[in-house]
């Protein structure tokens, strides 16, 4: 179940219903769990709630291993910087200097959001 959870998070599915839907349509998930044995959203939710500490520990260990292998340096957090201009939002660009000034606030929001995902 942990492998499926990590795979789901990598594919942007965070809610138990989204994860269930991914398991029903994704060939990789079907292969991992076996055809016809896909857990429903309540089982997935129960697993996440009951295994919260273990899941957080595995994620921590994964980050530490990636740092040990040199894949992560722990110095920077990246976010997509795509800017799309529209007629309605002509003056809504976020400039680099503004982002640099508010980096600490953005990091705290990110940690808060992460705690929301991992209560």
PDB file of C-alpha atoms in Angstrom:
ATOM      1  CA  UNK A   1       0.000   0.000   0.000  1.00  0.00           C
ATOM      2  CA  UNK A   2       2.920   2.349   0.734  1.00  0.00           C
ATOM      3  CA  UNK A   3       4.290   1.944  -2.801  1.00  0.00           C
ATOM      4  CA  UNK A   4       0.892   2.878  -4.221  1.00  0.00           C
ATOM      5  CA  UNK A   5       0.660   5.874  -1.914  1.00  0.00           C
ATOM      6  CA  UNK A   6       4.065   7.204  -2.996  1.00  0.00           C
ATOM      7  CA  UNK A   7       3.210   6.577  -6.656  1.00  0.00           C
ATOM      8  CA  UNK A   8      -0.082   8.438  -6.217  1.00  0.00           C
ATOM      9  CA  UNK A   9       1.610  11.414  -4.558  1.00  0.00           C
ATOM     10  CA  UNK A  10       4.162  11.543  -7.391  1.00  0.00           C
ATOM     11  CA  UNK A  11       1.242  11.729  -9.836  1.00  0.00           C
ATOM     12  CA  UNK A  12      -0.443  14.570  -7.934  1.00  0.00           C
ATOM     13  CA  UNK A  13      -3.237  12.531  -6.326  1.00  0.00           C
ATOM     14  CA  UNK A  14      -3.564  13.352  -2.630  1.00  0.00           C
ATOM     15  CA  UNK A  15      -7.143  12.573  -1.623  1.00  0.00           C
ATOM     16  CA  UNK A  16      -8.238   8.990  -1.019  1.00  0.00           C
ATOM     17  CA  UNK A  17     -10.876   9.230  -3.754  1.00  0.00           C
ATOM     18  CA  UNK A  18      -8.320  10.508  -6.287  1.00  0.00           C
ATOM     19  CA  UNK A  19      -5.953   7.697  -5.302  1.00  0.00           C
ATOM     20  CA  UNK A  20      -8.710   5.121  -5.750  1.00  0.00           C
ATOM     21  CA  UNK A  21      -9.531   6.546  -9.187  1.00  0.00           C
ATOM     22  CA  UNK A  22      -5.833   6.425 -10.152  1.00  0.00           C
ATOM     23  CA  UNK A  23      -5.620   2.787  -9.040  1.00  0.00           C
ATOM     24  CA  UNK A  24      -8.600   1.872 -11.190  1.00  0.00           C
ATOM     25  CA  UNK A  25      -7.280   3.464 -14.391  1.00  0.00           C
ATOM     26  CA  UNK A  26      -3.469   3.226 -14.118  1.00  0.00           C
ATOM     27  CA  UNK A  27      -1.809   0.045 -15.391  1.00  0.00           C
ATOM     28  CA  UNK A  28       1.142   0.383 -12.989  1.00  0.00           C
ATOM     29  CA  UNK A  29      -1.184   0.455  -9.972  1.00  0.00           C
ATOM     30  CA  UNK A  30      -3.194  -2.476 -11.283  1.00  0.00           C
ATOM     31  CA  UNK A  31      -0.009  -4.479 -11.716  1.00  0.00           C
ATOM     32  CA  UNK A  32       1.187  -3.695  -8.173  1.00  0.00           C
ATOM     33  CA  UNK A  33      -2.065  -4.600  -6.394  1.00  0.00           C
ATOM     34  CA  UNK A  34      -3.156  -7.320  -8.768  1.00  0.00           C
ATOM     35  CA  UNK A  35      -6.129  -7.182 -11.074  1.00  0.00           C
ATOM     36  CA  UNK A  36      -9.478  -6.866  -9.316  1.00  0.00           C
ATOM     37  CA  UNK A  37      -8.048  -6.248  -5.833  1.00  0.00           C
ATOM     38  CA  UNK A  38      -8.118  -2.463  -5.792  1.00  0.00           C
ATOM     39  CA  UNK A  39      -8.850  -1.001  -2.326  1.00  0.00           C
ATOM     40  CA  UNK A  40     -11.667   1.499  -1.979  1.00  0.00           C
ATOM     41  CA  UNK A  41     -11.184   5.067  -0.748  1.00  0.00           C
ATOM     42  CA  UNK A  42     -12.145   4.278   2.857  1.00  0.00           C
ATOM     43  CA  UNK A  43      -9.438   1.601   3.075  1.00  0.00           C
ATOM     44  CA  UNK A  44      -6.873   4.017   1.652  1.00  0.00           C
ATOM     45  CA  UNK A  45      -7.954   6.748   4.081  1.00  0.00           C
ATOM     46  CA  UNK A  46      -7.816   4.366   7.038  1.00  0.00           C
ATOM     47  CA  UNK A  47      -4.296   3.278   6.027  1.00  0.00           C
ATOM     48  CA  UNK A  48      -3.126   6.903   5.821  1.00  0.00           C
ATOM     49  CA  UNK A  49      -4.655   7.817   9.203  1.00  0.00           C
ATOM     50  CA  UNK A  50      -3.405   4.693  11.001  1.00  0.00           C
ATOM     51  CA  UNK A  51       0.093   4.817   9.481  1.00  0.00           C
ATOM     52  CA  UNK A  52       0.718   8.561   9.655  1.00  0.00           C
ATOM     53  CA  UNK A  53       3.916   8.359  11.730  1.00  0.00           C
ATOM     54  CA  UNK A  54       5.351   5.510   9.658  1.00  0.00           C
ATOM     55  CA  UNK A  55       4.582   7.336   6.395  1.00  0.00           C
ATOM     56  CA  UNK A  56       6.231  10.537   7.645  1.00  0.00           C
ATOM     57  CA  UNK A  57       9.273   8.517   8.778  1.00  0.00           C
ATOM     58  CA  UNK A  58       9.599   6.812   5.379  1.00  0.00           C
ATOM     59  CA  UNK A  59       9.382  10.184   3.619  1.00  0.00           C
ATOM     60  CA  UNK A  60      12.062  11.588   5.951  1.00  0.00           C
ATOM     61  CA  UNK A  61      14.301   8.579   5.302  1.00  0.00           C
ATOM     62  CA  UNK A  62      13.797   8.986   1.547  1.00  0.00           C
ATOM     63  CA  UNK A  63      14.893  12.620   1.672  1.00  0.00           C
ATOM     64  CA  UNK A  64      17.921  11.729   3.807  1.00  0.00           C
ATOM     65  CA  UNK A  65      18.923   8.958   1.383  1.00  0.00           C
ATOM     66  CA  UNK A  66      18.596  11.308  -1.600  1.00  0.00           C
ATOM     67  CA  UNK A  67      20.775  13.845   0.222  1.00  0.00           C
ATOM     68  CA  UNK A  68      23.301  11.121   0.998  1.00  0.00           C
ATOM     69  CA  UNK A  69      23.409  10.122  -2.693  1.00  0.00           C
ATOM     70  CA  UNK A  70      23.890  13.759  -3.710  1.00  0.00           C
ATOM     71  CA  UNK A  71      20.559  14.063  -5.508  1.00  0.00           C
ATOM     72  CA  UNK A  72      19.341  16.761  -3.095  1.00  0.00           C
ATOM     73  CA  UNK A  73      21.382  19.453  -1.404  1.00  0.00           C
ATOM     74  CA  UNK A  74      18.678  20.791   0.899  1.00  0.00           C
ATOM     75  CA  UNK A  75      19.492  24.387  -0.034  1.00  0.00           C
ATOM     76  CA  UNK A  76      16.717  25.337  -2.429  1.00  0.00           C
ATOM     77  CA  UNK A  77      13.013  24.844  -2.865  1.00  0.00           C
ATOM     78  CA  UNK A  78      11.798  25.066  -6.455  1.00  0.00           C
ATOM     79  CA  UNK A  79       8.426  26.079  -7.737  1.00  0.00           C
ATOM     80  CA  UNK A  80       7.136  26.420 -11.266  1.00  0.00           C
ATOM     81  CA  UNK A  81       7.658  30.002 -12.404  1.00  0.00           C
ATOM     82  CA  UNK A  82       5.450  29.947 -15.466  1.00  0.00           C
ATOM     83  CA  UNK A  83       3.798  33.280 -16.211  1.00  0.00           C
ATOM     84  CA  UNK A  84       0.716  33.392 -18.382  1.00  0.00           C
ATOM     85  CA  UNK A  85      -0.655  36.804 -19.237  1.00  0.00           C
ATOM     86  CA  UNK A  86      -4.353  37.311 -19.723  1.00  0.00           C
ATOM     87  CA  UNK A  87      -6.458  40.371 -20.360  1.00  0.00           C
ATOM     88  CA  UNK A  88      -8.101  40.051 -16.940  1.00  0.00           C
ATOM     89  CA  UNK A  89      -4.844  39.669 -15.033  1.00  0.00           C
ATOM     90  CA  UNK A  90      -2.559  42.013 -16.939  1.00  0.00           C
ATOM     91  CA  UNK A  91      -0.897  43.443 -13.811  1.00  0.00           C
ATOM     92  CA  UNK A  92      -0.739  40.344 -11.620  1.00  0.00           C
ATOM     93  CA  UNK A  93       2.806  39.132 -12.342  1.00  0.00           C
ATOM     94  CA  UNK A  94       4.898  38.168  -9.324  1.00  0.00           C
ATOM     95  CA  UNK A  95       8.405  39.507  -9.813  1.00  0.00           C
ATOM     96  CA  UNK A  96      11.620  37.898  -8.597  1.00  0.00           C
ATOM     97  CA  UNK A  97      12.464  40.623  -6.071  1.00  0.00           C
ATOM     98  CA  UNK A  98       9.035  40.280  -4.501  1.00  0.00           C
ATOM     99  CA  UNK A  99       9.506  36.526  -4.229  1.00  0.00           C
ATOM    100  CA  UNK A 100      12.949  36.919  -2.677  1.00  0.00           C
ATOM    101  CA  UNK A 101      11.613  39.382  -0.088  1.00  0.00           C
ATOM    102  CA  UNK A 102       8.833  37.029   0.940  1.00  0.00           C
ATOM    103  CA  UNK A 103      10.773  33.752   0.775  1.00  0.00           C
ATOM    104  CA  UNK A 104      10.520  33.105   4.517  1.00  0.00           C
ATOM    105  CA  UNK A 105       6.750  33.582   4.458  1.00  0.00           C
ATOM    106  CA  UNK A 106       6.431  31.328   1.416  1.00  0.00           C
ATOM    107  CA  UNK A 107       8.474  28.591   3.094  1.00  0.00           C
ATOM    108  CA  UNK A 108       6.330  28.771   6.218  1.00  0.00           C
ATOM    109  CA  UNK A 109       3.184  28.501   4.082  1.00  0.00           C
ATOM    110  CA  UNK A 110       4.713  25.505   2.334  1.00  0.00           C
ATOM    111  CA  UNK A 111       5.455  23.793   5.642  1.00  0.00           C
ATOM    112  CA  UNK A 112       1.944  24.595   6.851  1.00  0.00           C
ATOM    113  CA  UNK A 113       0.466  23.106   3.674  1.00  0.00           C
ATOM    114  CA  UNK A 114       2.680  20.034   4.063  1.00  0.00           C
ATOM    115  CA  UNK A 115       1.345  19.587   7.590  1.00  0.00           C
ATOM    116  CA  UNK A 116      -2.162  19.825   6.113  1.00  0.00           C
ATOM    117  CA  UNK A 117      -1.359  16.917   3.793  1.00  0.00           C
ATOM    118  CA  UNK A 118       0.365  14.993   6.610  1.00  0.00           C
ATOM    119  CA  UNK A 119      -1.669  15.913   9.717  1.00  0.00           C
TER     120      UNK A 119
END
